[in-house]
PDB file of C-alpha atoms in Angstrom:
ATOM      1  CA  UNK A 194       5.816  -3.582 -20.402  1.00 52.00           C
ATOM      2  CA  UNK A 195       4.906  -7.288 -20.477  1.00 55.00           C
ATOM      3  CA  UNK A 196       1.442  -8.118 -21.816  1.00 57.00           C
ATOM      4  CA  UNK A 197       0.334  -9.695 -18.526  1.00 55.00           C
ATOM      5  CA  UNK A 198       1.273  -6.563 -16.604  1.00 62.00           C
ATOM      6  CA  UNK A 199      -0.731  -4.347 -18.999  1.00 70.00           C
ATOM      7  CA  UNK A 200      -3.745  -6.625 -18.562  1.00 68.00           C
ATOM      8  CA  UNK A 201      -3.398  -6.481 -14.777  1.00 67.00           C
ATOM      9  CA  UNK A 202      -3.140  -2.687 -14.797  1.00 70.00           C
ATOM     10  CA  UNK A 203      -6.297  -2.405 -16.940  1.00 73.00           C
ATOM     11  CA  UNK A 204      -8.170  -4.813 -14.679  1.00 70.00           C
ATOM     12  CA  UNK A 205      -7.084  -3.033 -11.493  1.00 70.00           C
ATOM     13  CA  UNK A 206      -8.371   0.309 -12.819  1.00 70.00           C
ATOM     14  CA  UNK A 207     -11.962  -0.963 -13.184  1.00 76.00           C
ATOM     15  CA  UNK A 208     -14.756  -0.132 -10.758  1.00 75.00           C
ATOM     16  CA  UNK A 209     -15.532  -3.851 -10.365  1.00 76.00           C
ATOM     17  CA  UNK A 210     -11.992  -4.469  -9.155  1.00 72.00           C
ATOM     18  CA  UNK A 211     -12.313  -1.523  -6.744  1.00 68.00           C
ATOM     19  CA  UNK A 212     -15.504  -3.068  -5.291  1.00 76.00           C
ATOM     20  CA  UNK A 213     -14.234  -6.632  -4.894  1.00 77.00           C
ATOM     21  CA  UNK A 214     -10.470  -6.457  -4.395  1.00 72.00           C
ATOM     22  CA  UNK A 215     -10.528  -4.794  -0.946  1.00 69.00           C
ATOM     23  CA  UNK A 216     -12.493  -7.760   0.394  1.00 69.00           C
ATOM     24  CA  UNK A 217     -10.608 -10.553  -1.332  1.00 71.00           C
ATOM     25  CA  UNK A 218      -6.938  -9.585  -1.712  1.00 71.00           C
ATOM     26  CA  UNK A 219      -6.137  -8.581   1.899  1.00 72.00           C
ATOM     27  CA  UNK A 220      -7.834 -11.690   3.322  1.00 72.00           C
ATOM     28  CA  UNK A 221      -5.878 -13.978   0.996  1.00 72.00           C
ATOM     29  CA  UNK A 222      -2.657 -12.093   1.687  1.00 68.00           C
ATOM     30  CA  UNK A 223      -3.074 -12.327   5.469  1.00 73.00           C
ATOM     31  CA  UNK A 224      -3.771 -16.077   5.300  1.00 75.00           C
ATOM     32  CA  UNK A 225      -0.849 -16.886   2.994  1.00 70.00           C
ATOM     33  CA  UNK A 226       1.490 -14.580   4.935  1.00 64.00           C
ATOM     34  CA  UNK A 227       0.576 -16.331   8.192  1.00 73.00           C
ATOM     35  CA  UNK A 228       0.891 -19.831   6.695  1.00 74.00           C
ATOM     36  CA  UNK A 229       4.332 -19.072   5.228  1.00 71.00           C
ATOM     37  CA  UNK A 230       5.578 -17.382   8.403  1.00 69.00           C
ATOM     38  CA  UNK A 231       5.910 -14.030   6.697  1.00 67.00           C
ATOM     39  CA  UNK A 232       7.776 -15.189   3.626  1.00 66.00           C
ATOM     40  CA  UNK A 233       5.038 -14.935   0.956  1.00 64.00           C
ATOM     41  CA  UNK A 234       2.440 -12.340  -0.022  1.00 60.00           C
ATOM     42  CA  UNK A 235       0.297 -13.344  -2.995  1.00 58.00           C
ATOM     43  CA  UNK A 236      -0.216  -9.741  -4.092  1.00 60.00           C
ATOM     44  CA  UNK A 237       3.569  -9.273  -4.089  1.00 57.00           C
ATOM     45  CA  UNK A 238       3.632 -11.521  -7.155  1.00 57.00           C
ATOM     46  CA  UNK A 239       2.112  -8.494  -8.937  1.00 63.00           C
ATOM     47  CA  UNK A 240       3.622  -5.603  -6.942  1.00 76.00           C
ATOM     48  CA  UNK A 241       6.118  -5.433  -4.084  1.00 86.00           C
ATOM     49  CA  UNK A 242       4.288  -5.667  -0.783  1.00 88.00           C
ATOM     50  CA  UNK A 243       4.620  -5.373   2.971  1.00 93.00           C
ATOM     51  CA  UNK A 244       2.372  -6.283   5.845  1.00 92.00           C
ATOM     52  CA  UNK A 245       2.000  -3.147   7.919  1.00 97.00           C
ATOM     53  CA  UNK A 246       1.340  -3.533  11.638  1.00 98.00           C
ATOM     54  CA  UNK A 247       0.096  -0.244  13.040  1.00 98.00           C
ATOM     55  CA  UNK A 248      -1.711   0.659  16.240  1.00 98.00           C
ATOM     56  CA  UNK A 249      -5.420   1.243  15.678  1.00 98.00           C
ATOM     57  CA  UNK A 250      -6.328   4.926  16.010  1.00 97.00           C
ATOM     58  CA  UNK A 251      -9.470   4.192  18.039  1.00 96.00           C
ATOM     59  CA  UNK A 252      -8.922   0.704  19.430  1.00 97.00           C
ATOM     60  CA  UNK A 253      -5.249   0.948  20.345  1.00 98.00           C
ATOM     61  CA  UNK A 254      -4.891  -2.647  19.115  1.00 98.00           C
ATOM     62  CA  UNK A 255      -2.350  -3.858  16.544  1.00 98.00           C
ATOM     63  CA  UNK A 256      -3.810  -3.869  13.024  1.00 97.00           C
ATOM     64  CA  UNK A 257      -2.138  -5.927  10.275  1.00 94.00           C
ATOM     65  CA  UNK A 258      -2.712  -4.790   6.711  1.00 93.00           C
ATOM     66  CA  UNK A 259      -1.105  -6.226   3.563  1.00 89.00           C
ATOM     67  CA  UNK A 260      -0.207  -3.337   1.240  1.00 93.00           C
ATOM     68  CA  UNK A 261       1.504  -2.734  -2.055  1.00 91.00           C
ATOM     69  CA  UNK A 262       4.584  -0.580  -1.603  1.00 95.00           C
ATOM     70  CA  UNK A 263       7.298   1.178  -3.528  1.00 95.00           C
ATOM     71  CA  UNK A 264      10.659   0.163  -2.051  1.00 96.00           C
ATOM     72  CA  UNK A 265      13.020   3.136  -1.932  1.00 96.00           C
ATOM     73  CA  UNK A 266      16.770   3.231  -2.459  1.00 94.00           C
ATOM     74  CA  UNK A 267      17.453   4.211   1.163  1.00 95.00           C
ATOM     75  CA  UNK A 268      15.773   1.040   2.454  1.00 96.00           C
ATOM     76  CA  UNK A 269      12.432   2.674   3.255  1.00 97.00           C
ATOM     77  CA  UNK A 270       9.064   2.332   1.570  1.00 98.00           C
ATOM     78  CA  UNK A 271       6.423   4.536   0.023  1.00 98.00           C
ATOM     79  CA  UNK A 272       2.796   3.594   0.764  1.00 98.00           C
ATOM     80  CA  UNK A 273      -0.126   4.880  -1.303  1.00 97.00           C
ATOM     81  CA  UNK A 274      -3.489   5.197   0.463  1.00 97.00           C
ATOM     82  CA  UNK A 275      -5.500   4.684  -2.720  1.00 94.00           C
ATOM     83  CA  UNK A 276      -8.158   2.402  -1.222  1.00 93.00           C
ATOM     84  CA  UNK A 277      -8.558   1.032  -4.764  1.00 88.00           C
ATOM     85  CA  UNK A 278     -10.111   4.359  -5.821  1.00 91.00           C
ATOM     86  CA  UNK A 279     -12.950   4.159  -3.305  1.00 91.00           C
ATOM     87  CA  UNK A 280     -14.233   7.358  -1.632  1.00 92.00           C
ATOM     88  CA  UNK A 281     -12.853   7.148   1.923  1.00 95.00           C
ATOM     89  CA  UNK A 282      -9.282   7.043   3.108  1.00 97.00           C
ATOM     90  CA  UNK A 283      -8.232   3.511   4.076  1.00 96.00           C
ATOM     91  CA  UNK A 284      -8.266   2.899   7.842  1.00 96.00           C
ATOM     92  CA  UNK A 285      -4.531   2.172   7.970  1.00 98.00           C
ATOM     93  CA  UNK A 286      -3.788   5.778   6.944  1.00 98.00           C
ATOM     94  CA  UNK A 287      -5.713   7.127   9.942  1.00 98.00           C
ATOM     95  CA  UNK A 288      -3.855   4.676  12.164  1.00 98.00           C
ATOM     96  CA  UNK A 289      -0.494   5.996  10.920  1.00 98.00           C
ATOM     97  CA  UNK A 290      -1.567   9.613  11.338  1.00 98.00           C
ATOM     98  CA  UNK A 291      -2.355   8.997  15.001  1.00 98.00           C
ATOM     99  CA  UNK A 292       0.394   6.429  15.695  1.00 98.00           C
ATOM    100  CA  UNK A 293       3.312   6.819  13.258  1.00 98.00           C
ATOM    101  CA  UNK A 294       5.492   4.214  15.004  1.00 98.00           C
ATOM    102  CA  UNK A 295       4.761   0.931  13.229  1.00 98.00           C
ATOM    103  CA  UNK A 296       6.322  -2.234  11.860  1.00 98.00           C
ATOM    104  CA  UNK A 297       6.473  -3.836   8.430  1.00 97.00           C
ATOM    105  CA  UNK A 298       7.015  -7.428   7.499  1.00 94.00           C
ATOM    106  CA  UNK A 299       9.298  -7.350   4.457  1.00 93.00           C
ATOM    107  CA  UNK A 300      10.623 -10.534   2.880  1.00 87.00           C
ATOM    108  CA  UNK A 301      10.124 -12.509   6.085  1.00 85.00           C
ATOM    109  CA  UNK A 302      11.674  -9.903   8.427  1.00 94.00           C
ATOM    110  CA  UNK A 303       9.870  -7.608  10.857  1.00 96.00           C
ATOM    111  CA  UNK A 304      11.281  -4.082  10.658  1.00 98.00           C
ATOM    112  CA  UNK A 305      10.349  -1.164  12.951  1.00 98.00           C
ATOM    113  CA  UNK A 306       9.432   1.981  10.993  1.00 98.00           C
ATOM    114  CA  UNK A 307       8.211   5.511  11.475  1.00 98.00           C
ATOM    115  CA  UNK A 308       5.571   6.792   9.040  1.00 98.00           C
ATOM    116  CA  UNK A 309       5.446  10.322   7.720  1.00 98.00           C
ATOM    117  CA  UNK A 310       2.566  11.799   5.685  1.00 98.00           C
ATOM    118  CA  UNK A 311       3.997  13.494   2.606  1.00 98.00           C
ATOM    119  CA  UNK A 312       2.971  17.018   1.621  1.00 98.00           C
ATOM    120  CA  UNK A 313       3.999  19.717  -0.811  1.00 98.00           C
ATOM    121  CA  UNK A 314       6.809  19.112  -3.267  1.00 98.00           C
ATOM    122  CA  UNK A 315       7.904  15.947  -1.483  1.00 98.00           C
ATOM    123  CA  UNK A 316       4.424  14.508  -2.046  1.00 98.00           C
ATOM    124  CA  UNK A 317       4.407  15.679  -5.682  1.00 98.00           C
ATOM    125  CA  UNK A 318       7.708  13.883  -6.352  1.00 98.00           C
ATOM    126  CA  UNK A 319       6.482  10.731  -4.619  1.00 98.00           C
ATOM    127  CA  UNK A 320       3.196  10.854  -6.556  1.00 98.00           C
ATOM    128  CA  UNK A 321       5.094  11.015  -9.854  1.00 97.00           C
ATOM    129  CA  UNK A 322       7.138   7.982  -8.773  1.00 96.00           C
ATOM    130  CA  UNK A 323       3.956   6.143  -7.754  1.00 96.00           C
ATOM    131  CA  UNK A 324       2.334   6.824 -11.143  1.00 95.00           C
ATOM    132  CA  UNK A 325       5.425   5.624 -12.976  1.00 94.00           C
ATOM    133  CA  UNK A 326       5.448   2.504 -10.824  1.00 90.00           C
ATOM    134  CA  UNK A 327       1.696   1.758 -11.089  1.00 89.00           C
ATOM    135  CA  UNK A 328      -0.237   3.942 -13.600  1.00 90.00           C
ATOM    136  CA  UNK A 329      -3.713   2.852 -12.332  1.00 90.00           C
ATOM    137  CA  UNK A 330      -3.170   5.146  -9.317  1.00 94.00           C
ATOM    138  CA  UNK A 331      -4.114   8.017 -11.684  1.00 95.00           C
ATOM    139  CA  UNK A 332      -7.470   6.337 -12.344  1.00 93.00           C
ATOM    140  CA  UNK A 333      -8.020   5.860  -8.623  1.00 93.00           C
ATOM    141  CA  UNK A 334      -7.300   9.561  -7.967  1.00 96.00           C
ATOM    142  CA  UNK A 335      -9.625  10.649 -10.792  1.00 95.00           C
ATOM    143  CA  UNK A 336     -12.511   8.699  -9.202  1.00 93.00           C
ATOM    144  CA  UNK A 337     -12.321  10.373  -5.788  1.00 95.00           C
ATOM    145  CA  UNK A 338     -12.554  13.944  -4.504  1.00 96.00           C
ATOM    146  CA  UNK A 339     -10.072  13.344  -1.667  1.00 97.00           C
ATOM    147  CA  UNK A 340      -6.327  13.656  -2.159  1.00 98.00           C
ATOM    148  CA  UNK A 341      -4.816  10.184  -1.913  1.00 98.00           C
ATOM    149  CA  UNK A 342      -2.501  10.063   1.095  1.00 98.00           C
ATOM    150  CA  UNK A 343       1.141   9.091   0.581  1.00 98.00           C
ATOM    151  CA  UNK A 344       3.350   7.946   3.437  1.00 98.00           C
ATOM    152  CA  UNK A 345       7.072   7.433   3.597  1.00 98.00           C
ATOM    153  CA  UNK A 346       8.147   4.676   5.979  1.00 98.00           C
ATOM    154  CA  UNK A 347      11.637   5.105   7.381  1.00 98.00           C
ATOM    155  CA  UNK A 348      13.467   2.439   9.341  1.00 98.00           C
ATOM    156  CA  UNK A 349      13.884   3.170  13.034  1.00 96.00           C
TER     157      UNK A 349
END
């Protein structure tokens, strides 16, 4: 693993990162994504990323959220609702539970998807893949009592 990646993983596992990153990273990502017409996500320089557009569970309005993702061989994506190891589930996970039909912006293209919450052995396999991909997820899980939600996004 490159030295810079190890440093980034250590930084992202800290409580300070968990407090500040949710306020800074998504705002920067949304601005850069909009300015580049969907071609660039700053956080994707560290991890692959999508911008998820899901219907708000309460508002019914479109909600755009930049997220790290694990691209899958079949052309879908795995999303991890870690919320940077903070106590509550991130809002986007509740949106997908209520309204699984969504869209992702991936490499400048908008792609319709259907989200599915993973459970059981399927979740266990996906969790192992997520930990291999980004080990700090284990630190995030250790900090919270809730089970981190994992979603598989499949192209429609």
